[in-house]
Coordinates of C-alpha atoms and ligand atoms in Angstrom, one line a residue:
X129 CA -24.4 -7.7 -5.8
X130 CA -24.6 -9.0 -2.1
X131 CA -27.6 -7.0 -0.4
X132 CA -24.9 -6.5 2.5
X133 CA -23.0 -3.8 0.4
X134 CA -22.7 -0.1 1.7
X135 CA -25.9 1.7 1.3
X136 CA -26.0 4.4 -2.0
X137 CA -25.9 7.1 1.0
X138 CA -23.2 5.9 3.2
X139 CA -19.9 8.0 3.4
X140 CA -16.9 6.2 2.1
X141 CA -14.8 8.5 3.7
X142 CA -12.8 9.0 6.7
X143 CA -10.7 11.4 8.2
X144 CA -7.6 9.5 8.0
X145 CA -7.0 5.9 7.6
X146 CA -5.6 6.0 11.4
X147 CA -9.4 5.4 12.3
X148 CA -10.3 2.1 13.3
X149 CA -12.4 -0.3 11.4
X150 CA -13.4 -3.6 12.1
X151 CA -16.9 -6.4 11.0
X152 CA -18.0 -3.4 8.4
X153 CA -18.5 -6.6 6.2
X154 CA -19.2 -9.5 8.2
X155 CA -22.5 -10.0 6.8
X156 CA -20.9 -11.2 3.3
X157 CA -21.0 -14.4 3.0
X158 CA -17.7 -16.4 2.6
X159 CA -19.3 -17.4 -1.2
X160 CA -20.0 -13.9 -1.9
X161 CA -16.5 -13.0 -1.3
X162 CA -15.0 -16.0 -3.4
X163 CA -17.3 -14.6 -6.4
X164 CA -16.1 -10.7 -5.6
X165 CA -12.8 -11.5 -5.7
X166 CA -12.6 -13.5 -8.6
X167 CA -15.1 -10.5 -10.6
X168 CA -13.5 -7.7 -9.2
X169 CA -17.3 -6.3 -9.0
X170 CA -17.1 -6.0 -5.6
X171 CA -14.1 -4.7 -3.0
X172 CA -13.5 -4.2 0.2
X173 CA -12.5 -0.6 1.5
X174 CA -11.9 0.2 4.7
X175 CA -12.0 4.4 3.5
X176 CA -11.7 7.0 0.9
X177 CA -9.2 9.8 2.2
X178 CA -8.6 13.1 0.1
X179 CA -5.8 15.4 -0.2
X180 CA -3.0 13.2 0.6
X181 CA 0.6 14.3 -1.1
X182 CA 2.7 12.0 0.4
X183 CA 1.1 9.4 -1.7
X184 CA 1.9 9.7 -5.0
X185 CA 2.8 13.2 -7.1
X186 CA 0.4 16.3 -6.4
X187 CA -2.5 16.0 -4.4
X188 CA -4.3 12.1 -4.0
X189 CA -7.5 10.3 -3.5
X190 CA -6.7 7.2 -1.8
X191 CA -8.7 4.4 -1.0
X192 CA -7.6 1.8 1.5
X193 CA -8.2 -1.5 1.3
X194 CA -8.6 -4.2 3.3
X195 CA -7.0 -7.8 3.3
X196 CA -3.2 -7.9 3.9
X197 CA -1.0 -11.3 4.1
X198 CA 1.7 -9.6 5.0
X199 CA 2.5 -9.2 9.3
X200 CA 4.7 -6.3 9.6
X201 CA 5.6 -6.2 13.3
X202 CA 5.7 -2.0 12.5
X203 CA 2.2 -2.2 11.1
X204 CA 0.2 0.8 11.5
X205 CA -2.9 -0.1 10.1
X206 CA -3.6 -3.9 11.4
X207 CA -7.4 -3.8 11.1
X208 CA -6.6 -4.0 7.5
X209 CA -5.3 -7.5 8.0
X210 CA -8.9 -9.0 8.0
X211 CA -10.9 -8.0 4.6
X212 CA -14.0 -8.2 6.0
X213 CA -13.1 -5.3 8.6
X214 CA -13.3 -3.1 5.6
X215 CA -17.2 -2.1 3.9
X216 CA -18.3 -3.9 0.9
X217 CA -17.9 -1.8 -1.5
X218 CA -19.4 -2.1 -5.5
X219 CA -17.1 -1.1 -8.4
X220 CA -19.4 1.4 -9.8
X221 CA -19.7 3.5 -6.6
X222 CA -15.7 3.9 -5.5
X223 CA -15.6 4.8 -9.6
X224 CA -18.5 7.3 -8.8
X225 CA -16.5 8.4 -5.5
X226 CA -13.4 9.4 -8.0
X227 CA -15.7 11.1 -10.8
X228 CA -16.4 13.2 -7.8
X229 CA -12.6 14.8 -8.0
X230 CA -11.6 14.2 -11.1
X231 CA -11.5 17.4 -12.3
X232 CA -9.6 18.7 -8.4
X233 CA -7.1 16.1 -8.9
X234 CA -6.1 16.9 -12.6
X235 CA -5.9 20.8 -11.8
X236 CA -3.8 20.0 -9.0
X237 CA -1.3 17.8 -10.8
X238 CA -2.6 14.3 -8.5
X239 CA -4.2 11.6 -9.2
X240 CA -5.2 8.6 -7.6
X241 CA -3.7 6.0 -5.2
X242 CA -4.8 2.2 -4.2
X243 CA -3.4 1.3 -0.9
X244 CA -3.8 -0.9 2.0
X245 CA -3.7 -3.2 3.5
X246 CA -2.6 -5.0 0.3
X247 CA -4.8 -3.7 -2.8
X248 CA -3.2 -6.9 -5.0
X249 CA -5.0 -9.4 -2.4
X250 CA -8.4 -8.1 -4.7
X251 CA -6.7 -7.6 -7.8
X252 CA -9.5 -8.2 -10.2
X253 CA -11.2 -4.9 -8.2
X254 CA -8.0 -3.2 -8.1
X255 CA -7.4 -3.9 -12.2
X256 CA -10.9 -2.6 -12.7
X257 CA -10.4 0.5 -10.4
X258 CA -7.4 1.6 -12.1
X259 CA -9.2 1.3 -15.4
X260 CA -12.0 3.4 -14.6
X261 CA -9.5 5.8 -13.1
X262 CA -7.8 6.1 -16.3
X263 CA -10.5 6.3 -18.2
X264 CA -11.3 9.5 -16.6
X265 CA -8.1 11.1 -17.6
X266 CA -6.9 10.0 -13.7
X267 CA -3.4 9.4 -13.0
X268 CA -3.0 6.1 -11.4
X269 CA -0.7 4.9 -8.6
X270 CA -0.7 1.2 -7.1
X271 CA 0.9 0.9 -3.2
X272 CA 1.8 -2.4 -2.6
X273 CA 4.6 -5.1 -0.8
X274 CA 4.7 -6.6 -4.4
X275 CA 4.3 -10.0 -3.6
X276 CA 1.5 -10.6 -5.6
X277 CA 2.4 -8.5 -8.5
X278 CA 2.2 -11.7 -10.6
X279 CA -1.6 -11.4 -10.2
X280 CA -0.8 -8.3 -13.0
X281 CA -0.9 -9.4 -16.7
X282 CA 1.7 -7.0 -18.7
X283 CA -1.5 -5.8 -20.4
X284 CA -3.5 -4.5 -17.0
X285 CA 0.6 -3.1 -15.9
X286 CA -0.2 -0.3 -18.5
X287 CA -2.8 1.3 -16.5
X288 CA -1.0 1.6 -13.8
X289 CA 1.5 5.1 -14.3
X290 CA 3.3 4.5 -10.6
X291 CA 4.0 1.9 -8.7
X292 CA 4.9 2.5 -4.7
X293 CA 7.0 -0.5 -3.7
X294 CA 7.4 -1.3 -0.5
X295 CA 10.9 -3.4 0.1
X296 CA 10.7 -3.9 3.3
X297 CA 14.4 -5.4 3.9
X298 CA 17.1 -7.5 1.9
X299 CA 17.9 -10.1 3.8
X300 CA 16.0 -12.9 3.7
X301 CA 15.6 -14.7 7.2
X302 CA 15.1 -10.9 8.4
X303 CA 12.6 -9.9 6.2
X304 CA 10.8 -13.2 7.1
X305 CA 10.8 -12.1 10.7
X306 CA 9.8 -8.8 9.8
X307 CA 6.7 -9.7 7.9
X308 CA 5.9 -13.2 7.8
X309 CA 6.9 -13.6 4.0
X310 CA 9.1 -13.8 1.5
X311 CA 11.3 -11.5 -0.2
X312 CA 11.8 -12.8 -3.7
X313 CA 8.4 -12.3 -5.1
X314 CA 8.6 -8.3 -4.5
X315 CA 12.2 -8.5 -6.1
X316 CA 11.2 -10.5 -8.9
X317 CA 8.0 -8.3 -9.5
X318 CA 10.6 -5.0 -9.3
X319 CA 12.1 -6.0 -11.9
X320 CA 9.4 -6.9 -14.0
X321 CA 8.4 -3.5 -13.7
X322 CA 11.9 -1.9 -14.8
X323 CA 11.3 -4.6 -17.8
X324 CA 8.2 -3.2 -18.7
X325 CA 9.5 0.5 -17.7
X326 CA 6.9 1.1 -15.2
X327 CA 7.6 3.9 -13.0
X328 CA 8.8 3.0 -9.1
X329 CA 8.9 5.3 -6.3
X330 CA 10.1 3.0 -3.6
X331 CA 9.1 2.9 -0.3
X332 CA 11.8 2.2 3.1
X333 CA 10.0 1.9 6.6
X334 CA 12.9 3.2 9.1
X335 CA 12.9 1.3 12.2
X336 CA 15.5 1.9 14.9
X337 CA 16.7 -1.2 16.0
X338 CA 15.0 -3.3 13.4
X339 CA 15.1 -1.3 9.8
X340 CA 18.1 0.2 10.5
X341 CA 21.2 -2.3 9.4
X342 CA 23.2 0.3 7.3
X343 CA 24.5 -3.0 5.3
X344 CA 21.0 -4.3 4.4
X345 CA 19.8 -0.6 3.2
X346 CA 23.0 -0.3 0.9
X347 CA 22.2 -3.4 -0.6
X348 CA 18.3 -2.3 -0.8
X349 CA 20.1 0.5 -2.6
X350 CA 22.3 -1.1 -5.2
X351 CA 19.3 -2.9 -6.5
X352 CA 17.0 -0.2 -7.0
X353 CA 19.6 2.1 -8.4
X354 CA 20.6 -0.9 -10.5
X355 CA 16.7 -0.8 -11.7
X356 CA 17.0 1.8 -13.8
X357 CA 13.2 2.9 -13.4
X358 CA 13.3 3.8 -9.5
X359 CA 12.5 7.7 -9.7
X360 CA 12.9 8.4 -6.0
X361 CA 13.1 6.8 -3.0
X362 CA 11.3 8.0 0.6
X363 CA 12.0 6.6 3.5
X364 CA 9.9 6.5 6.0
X365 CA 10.2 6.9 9.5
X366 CA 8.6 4.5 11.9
X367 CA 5.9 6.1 14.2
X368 CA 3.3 5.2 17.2
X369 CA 0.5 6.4 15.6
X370 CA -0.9 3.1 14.9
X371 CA -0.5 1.4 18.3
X372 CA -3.5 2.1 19.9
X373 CA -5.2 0.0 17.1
X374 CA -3.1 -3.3 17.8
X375 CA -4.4 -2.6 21.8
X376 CA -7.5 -2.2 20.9
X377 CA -7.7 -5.1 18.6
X378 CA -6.4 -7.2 21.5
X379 CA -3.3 -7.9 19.4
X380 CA 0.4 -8.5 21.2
X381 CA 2.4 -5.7 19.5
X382 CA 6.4 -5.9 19.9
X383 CA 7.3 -2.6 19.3
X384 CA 5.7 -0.5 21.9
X385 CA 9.2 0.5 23.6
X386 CA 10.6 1.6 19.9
X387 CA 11.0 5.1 19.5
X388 CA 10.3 6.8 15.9
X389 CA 13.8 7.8 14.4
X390 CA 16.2 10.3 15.0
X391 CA 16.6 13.0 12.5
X392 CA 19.8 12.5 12.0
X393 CA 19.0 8.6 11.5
X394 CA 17.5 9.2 8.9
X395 CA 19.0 11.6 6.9
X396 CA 21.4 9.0 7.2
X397 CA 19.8 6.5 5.6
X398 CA 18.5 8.6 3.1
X399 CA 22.1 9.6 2.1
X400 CA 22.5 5.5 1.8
X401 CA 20.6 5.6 -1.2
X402 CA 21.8 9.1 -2.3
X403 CA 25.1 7.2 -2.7
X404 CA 24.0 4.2 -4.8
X405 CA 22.7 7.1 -7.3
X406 CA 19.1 7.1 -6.1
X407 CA 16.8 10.6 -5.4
X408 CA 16.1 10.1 -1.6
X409 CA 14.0 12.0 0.6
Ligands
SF4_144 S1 2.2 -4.8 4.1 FE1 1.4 -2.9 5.0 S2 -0.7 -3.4 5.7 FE2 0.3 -5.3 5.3 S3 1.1 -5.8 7.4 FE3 2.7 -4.7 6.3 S4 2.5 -2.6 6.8 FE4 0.6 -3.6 7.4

């Protein structure tokens, strides 16, 4: 293990993952991180938050990690774009860190959620997280942009019991813009997972002005529905909370004018997906 990993008595967690982190693991080498993300013995977590319940059913553990190759212009968290802004973190101790709630989280019907950043840029650590989860009786959820959901044998699909899916947008040039990728992959990976019956809650970032073509959501909408394993949908509206963090990371952000969504926007996109057949909230 690289002697630069978080101390035995250093917190893991943080109020919120609106705080900012940056370097916590500059001091691993560029070798050591080759060899943790091809063990999965070592990850890198920018926090531990508790008591979420917007993450997953009943009340969450989430840890955050860091690494994203994904550049959402709405991006609230950016300083999980660089996975050494996040502390080094061993296996064992975030496994230890859940032990801690295990018992909270099964008396109050939660579980545990990877997030990000983009938990499948380490998924040998994610895989081995997920399996210590489980192997506490943990429910396990996996929040991800999907594109590298091929990184998941079938096998290591089964200890996963929800997967959040982000789709960010439908068409392609657009959801290029949007976050510097491709769309396909996530597509192809959703349905993989209604192949394999894997659970979906899916996940819709409402932007005014930019997430908001009523066309593009509808046909968002007549694929998931068309899934057969999407058990709700929440959409989610845009907000400024992340913005200081782009200033402060000296980082041009093009949405500083946009306004968070009306109300009525989006109970109106919610009632899109209502309409393909979808539970939307
Ligand atoms: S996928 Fe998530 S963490 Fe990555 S850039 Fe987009 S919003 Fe940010």
């Amino acid at each position: 293990m690289p002697e630069a990993a978080i101390p035995e008595s250093a917190s893991l967690e943080a109020a919120s993952p609106f705080e900012l982190r940056v370097d916590l693991g500059e001091r691993v080498s560029d070798a050591e991180v080759r060899a943790a993300l091809a063990s999965g013995d070592l990850g890198f977590l920018h926090s531990f938050t508790t008591g979420s319940t917007v993450d997953g059913p009943g009340v969450r553990v989430v840890a955050w990690t860091t690494g994203c190759m994904f550049r959402c212009l709405y991006c609230h968290n950016p300083d999980t774009w660089k996975m050494k802004n996040g502390h080094p973190v061993p296996v064992a101790r975030a496994a230890e860190e859940l032990r801690k709630y295990r018992h909270g989280l099964k008396l109050m019907l939660g579980g545990f959620t990877l997030s990000g950043g983009e938990p499948l840029m380490q998924d040998r650590f994610a895989v081995k997280l997920f399996t210590a989860a489980r192997g506490m009786g943990i429910h396990t959820a996996l929040d991800t942009n999907g594109l590298f959901g091929d990184r998941l044998s079938d096998a290591e699909l089964e200890a996963i019991d929800l997967v959040l899916l982000d789709i960010k947008g439908w068409d392609p040039e657009r959801y290029k813009r949007l976050t510097g990728q491709d769309v396909e992959p996530t597509l192809a990976f959703a349905r993989r997972l209604a192949e394999r019956r894997r659970t979906i809650w899916l996940r819709y970032v409402l932007v005014p002005g930019l997430t908001d073509d009523t066309g593009d959501i509808a046909k968002i909408a007549r694929f998931a529905a068309g899934l057969g394993n999407v058990q709700r949908v929440d959409v989610l509206p845009f907000h400024q909370m992340g913005r200081y963090k782009w200033e402060k990371l000296g980082m041009s952000y093009a949405l500083g004018d946009t306004k968070p969504p009306a109300a009525q926007l989006v109970e109106q996109t919610c009632e899109v997906f209502r309409s393909a057949g979808l539970v939307a909230y």
